[in-house]
Coordinates of N, CA, C and O in Angstrom, one line a residue:
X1 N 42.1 -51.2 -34.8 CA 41.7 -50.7 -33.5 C 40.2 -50.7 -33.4 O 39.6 -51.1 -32.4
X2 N 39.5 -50.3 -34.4 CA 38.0 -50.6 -34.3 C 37.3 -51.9 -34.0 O 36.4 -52.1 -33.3
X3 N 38.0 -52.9 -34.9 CA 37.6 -54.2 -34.6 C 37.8 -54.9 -33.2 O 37.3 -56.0 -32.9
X4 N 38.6 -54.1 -32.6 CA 39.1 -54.3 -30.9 C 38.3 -53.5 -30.5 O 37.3 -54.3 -30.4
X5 N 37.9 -52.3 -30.0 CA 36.7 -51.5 -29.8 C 35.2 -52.8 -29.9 O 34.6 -53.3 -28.9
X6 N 35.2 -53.0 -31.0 CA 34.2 -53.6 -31.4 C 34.1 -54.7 -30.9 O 33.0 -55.0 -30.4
X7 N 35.1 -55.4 -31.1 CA 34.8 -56.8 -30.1 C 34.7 -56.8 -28.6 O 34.1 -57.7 -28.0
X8 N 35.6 -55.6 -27.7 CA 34.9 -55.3 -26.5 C 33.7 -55.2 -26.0 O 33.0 -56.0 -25.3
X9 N 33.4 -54.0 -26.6 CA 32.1 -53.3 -26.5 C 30.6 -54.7 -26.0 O 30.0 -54.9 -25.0
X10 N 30.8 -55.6 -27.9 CA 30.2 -56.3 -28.0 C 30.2 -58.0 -26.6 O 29.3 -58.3 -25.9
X11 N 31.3 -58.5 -26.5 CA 31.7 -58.8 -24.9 C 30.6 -58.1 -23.6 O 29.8 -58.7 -22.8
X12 N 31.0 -57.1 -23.7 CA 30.8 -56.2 -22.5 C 28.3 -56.7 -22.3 O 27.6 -57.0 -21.4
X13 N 28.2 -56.3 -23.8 CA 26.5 -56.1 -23.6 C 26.5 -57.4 -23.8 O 25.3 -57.9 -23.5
X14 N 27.2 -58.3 -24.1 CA 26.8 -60.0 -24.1 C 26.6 -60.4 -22.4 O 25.7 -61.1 -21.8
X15 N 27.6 -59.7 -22.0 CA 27.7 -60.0 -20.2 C 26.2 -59.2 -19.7 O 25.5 -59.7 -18.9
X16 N 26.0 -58.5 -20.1 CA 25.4 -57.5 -19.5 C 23.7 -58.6 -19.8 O 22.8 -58.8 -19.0
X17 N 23.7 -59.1 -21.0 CA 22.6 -59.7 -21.1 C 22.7 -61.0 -20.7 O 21.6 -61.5 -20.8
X18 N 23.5 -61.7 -20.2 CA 23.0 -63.3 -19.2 C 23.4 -62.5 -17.9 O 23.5 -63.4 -17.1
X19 N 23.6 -61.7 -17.4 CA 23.3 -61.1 -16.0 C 21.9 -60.7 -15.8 O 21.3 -60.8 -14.7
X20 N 21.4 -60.3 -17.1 CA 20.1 -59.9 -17.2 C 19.0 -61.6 -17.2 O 18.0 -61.7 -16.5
X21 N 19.4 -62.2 -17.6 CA 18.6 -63.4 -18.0 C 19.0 -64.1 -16.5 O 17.9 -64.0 -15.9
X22 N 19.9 -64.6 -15.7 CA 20.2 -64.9 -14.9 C 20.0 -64.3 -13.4 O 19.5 -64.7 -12.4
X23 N 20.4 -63.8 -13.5 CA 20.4 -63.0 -11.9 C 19.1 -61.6 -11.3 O 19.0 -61.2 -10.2
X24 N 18.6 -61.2 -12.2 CA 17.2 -60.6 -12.2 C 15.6 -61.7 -12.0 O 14.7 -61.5 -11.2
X25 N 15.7 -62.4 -12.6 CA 14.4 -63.2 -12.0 C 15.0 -63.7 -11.0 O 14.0 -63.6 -10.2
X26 N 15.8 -64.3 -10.4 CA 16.0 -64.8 -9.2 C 16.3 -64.1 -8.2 O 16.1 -64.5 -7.0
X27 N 16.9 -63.0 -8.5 CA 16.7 -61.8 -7.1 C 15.0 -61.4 -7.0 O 14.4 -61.0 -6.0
X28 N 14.4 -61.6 -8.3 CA 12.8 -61.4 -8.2 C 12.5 -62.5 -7.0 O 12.3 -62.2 -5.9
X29 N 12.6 -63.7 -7.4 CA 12.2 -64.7 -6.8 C 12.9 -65.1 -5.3 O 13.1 -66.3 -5.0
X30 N 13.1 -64.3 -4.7 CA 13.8 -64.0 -3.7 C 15.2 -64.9 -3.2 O 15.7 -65.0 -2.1
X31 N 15.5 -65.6 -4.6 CA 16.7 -66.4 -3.9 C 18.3 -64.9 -3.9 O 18.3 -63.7 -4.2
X32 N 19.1 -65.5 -3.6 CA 20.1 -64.5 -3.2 C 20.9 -64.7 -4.4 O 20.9 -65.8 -4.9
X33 N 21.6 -63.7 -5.0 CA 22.5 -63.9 -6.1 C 23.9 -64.3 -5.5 O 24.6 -65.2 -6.0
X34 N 24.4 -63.5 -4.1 CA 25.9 -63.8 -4.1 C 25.5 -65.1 -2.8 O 24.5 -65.2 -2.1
X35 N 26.5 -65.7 -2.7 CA 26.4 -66.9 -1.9 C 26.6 -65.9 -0.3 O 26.7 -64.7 -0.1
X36 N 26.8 -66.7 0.5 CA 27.0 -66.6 1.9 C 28.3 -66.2 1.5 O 28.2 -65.3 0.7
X37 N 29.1 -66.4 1.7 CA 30.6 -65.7 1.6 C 30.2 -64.6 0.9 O 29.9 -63.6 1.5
X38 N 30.1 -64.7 -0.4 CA 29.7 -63.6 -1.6 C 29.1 -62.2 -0.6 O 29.6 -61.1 -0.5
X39 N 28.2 -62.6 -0.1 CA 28.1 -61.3 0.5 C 28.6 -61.2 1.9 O 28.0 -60.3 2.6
X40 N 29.6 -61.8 2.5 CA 30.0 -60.9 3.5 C 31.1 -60.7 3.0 O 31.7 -59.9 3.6
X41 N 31.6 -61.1 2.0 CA 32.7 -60.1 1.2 C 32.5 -59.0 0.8 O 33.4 -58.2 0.7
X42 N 31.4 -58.4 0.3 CA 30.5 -57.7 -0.4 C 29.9 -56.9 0.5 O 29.6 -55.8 0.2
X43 N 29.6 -57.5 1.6 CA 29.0 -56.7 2.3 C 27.6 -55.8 2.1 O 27.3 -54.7 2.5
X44 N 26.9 -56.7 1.2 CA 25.5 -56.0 0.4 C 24.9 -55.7 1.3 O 24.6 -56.4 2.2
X45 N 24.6 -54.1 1.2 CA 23.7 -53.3 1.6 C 24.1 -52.7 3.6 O 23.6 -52.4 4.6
X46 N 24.9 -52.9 3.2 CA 25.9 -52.5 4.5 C 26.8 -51.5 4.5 O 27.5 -51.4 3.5
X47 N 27.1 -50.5 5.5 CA 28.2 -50.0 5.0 C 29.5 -50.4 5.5 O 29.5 -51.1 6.5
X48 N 30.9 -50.2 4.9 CA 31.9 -50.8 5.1 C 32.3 -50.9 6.7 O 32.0 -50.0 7.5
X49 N 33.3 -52.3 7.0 CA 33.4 -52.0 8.4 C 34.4 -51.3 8.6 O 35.2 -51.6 7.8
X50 N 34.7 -50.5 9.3 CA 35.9 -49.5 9.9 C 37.2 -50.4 10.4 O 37.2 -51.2 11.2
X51 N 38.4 -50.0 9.6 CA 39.5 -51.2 10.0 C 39.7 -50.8 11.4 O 39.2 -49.7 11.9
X52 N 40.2 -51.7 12.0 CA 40.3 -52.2 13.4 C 42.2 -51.3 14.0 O 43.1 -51.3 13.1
X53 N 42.4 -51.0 14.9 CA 43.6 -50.9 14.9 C 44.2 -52.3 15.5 O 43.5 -53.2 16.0
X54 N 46.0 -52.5 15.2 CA 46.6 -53.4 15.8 C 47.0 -53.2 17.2 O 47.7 -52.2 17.4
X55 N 46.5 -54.4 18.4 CA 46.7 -54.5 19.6 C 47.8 -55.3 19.5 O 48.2 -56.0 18.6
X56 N 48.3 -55.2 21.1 CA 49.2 -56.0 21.0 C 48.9 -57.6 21.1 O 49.6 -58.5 20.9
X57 N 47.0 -57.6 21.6 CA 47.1 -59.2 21.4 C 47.2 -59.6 19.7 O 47.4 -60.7 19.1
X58 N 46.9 -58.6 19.4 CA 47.1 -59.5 17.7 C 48.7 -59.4 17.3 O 49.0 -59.6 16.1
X59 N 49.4 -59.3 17.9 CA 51.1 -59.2 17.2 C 51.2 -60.6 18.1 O 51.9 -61.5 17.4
X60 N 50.8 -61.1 19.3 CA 51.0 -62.1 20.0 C 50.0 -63.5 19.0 O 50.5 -64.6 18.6
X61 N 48.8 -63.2 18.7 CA 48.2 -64.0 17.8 C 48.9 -64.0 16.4 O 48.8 -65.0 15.7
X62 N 49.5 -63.2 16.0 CA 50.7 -63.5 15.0 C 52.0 -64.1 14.7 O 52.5 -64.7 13.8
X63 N 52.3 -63.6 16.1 CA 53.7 -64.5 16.6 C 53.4 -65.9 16.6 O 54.2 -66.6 16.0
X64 N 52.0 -66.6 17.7 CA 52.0 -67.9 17.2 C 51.8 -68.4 16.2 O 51.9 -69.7 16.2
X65 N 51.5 -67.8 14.9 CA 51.0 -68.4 14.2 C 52.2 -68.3 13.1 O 52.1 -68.6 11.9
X66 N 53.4 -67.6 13.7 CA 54.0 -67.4 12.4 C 54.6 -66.7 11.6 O 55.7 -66.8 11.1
X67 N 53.5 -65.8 11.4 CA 53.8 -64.5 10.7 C 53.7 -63.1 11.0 O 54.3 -62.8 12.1
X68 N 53.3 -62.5 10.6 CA 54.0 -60.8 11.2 C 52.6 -60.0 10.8 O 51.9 -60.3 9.9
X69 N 52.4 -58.7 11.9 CA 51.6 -57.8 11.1 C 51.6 -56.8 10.2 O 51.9 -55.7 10.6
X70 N 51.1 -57.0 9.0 CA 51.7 -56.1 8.2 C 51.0 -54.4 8.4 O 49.8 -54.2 8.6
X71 N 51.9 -53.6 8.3 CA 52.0 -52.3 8.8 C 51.2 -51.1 7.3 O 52.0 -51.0 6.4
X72 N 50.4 -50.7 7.2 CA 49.8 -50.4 6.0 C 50.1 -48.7 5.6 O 49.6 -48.2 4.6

């Protein structure tokens, strides 16, 4: 069990150091770390958007297309 601990652990600060080597000077250097998608998934530095309720034009844009709206 220690040697599993241990090989985590050690994983975990390896990641943590090419995040460091990688992605710190180039956010210095003002390029962007997450791509175009990356951050509107992410939504960096935004706060989250507010889910939308279901209208009935979207059960009608569902219907053409297919599929159904799923109910959450």
């Amino acid at each position: 069990m220690f040697w599993i601990v241990l090989g985590m652990t050690l994983t975990v600060v390896l990641a943590a150091f090419v995040v460091g080597i990688v992605a710190l000077p180039a956010r210095r250097a003002g390029r962007p770390v997450l791509t175009t998608r990356g951050e509107k998934l992410f939504r960096v530095g935004h706060a989250p958007a507010a889910p939308r309720a279901a209208t009935a034009k979207d059960g009608e844009r569902a219907a053409e297309r297919g599929g159904r709206i799923r109910r959450s």
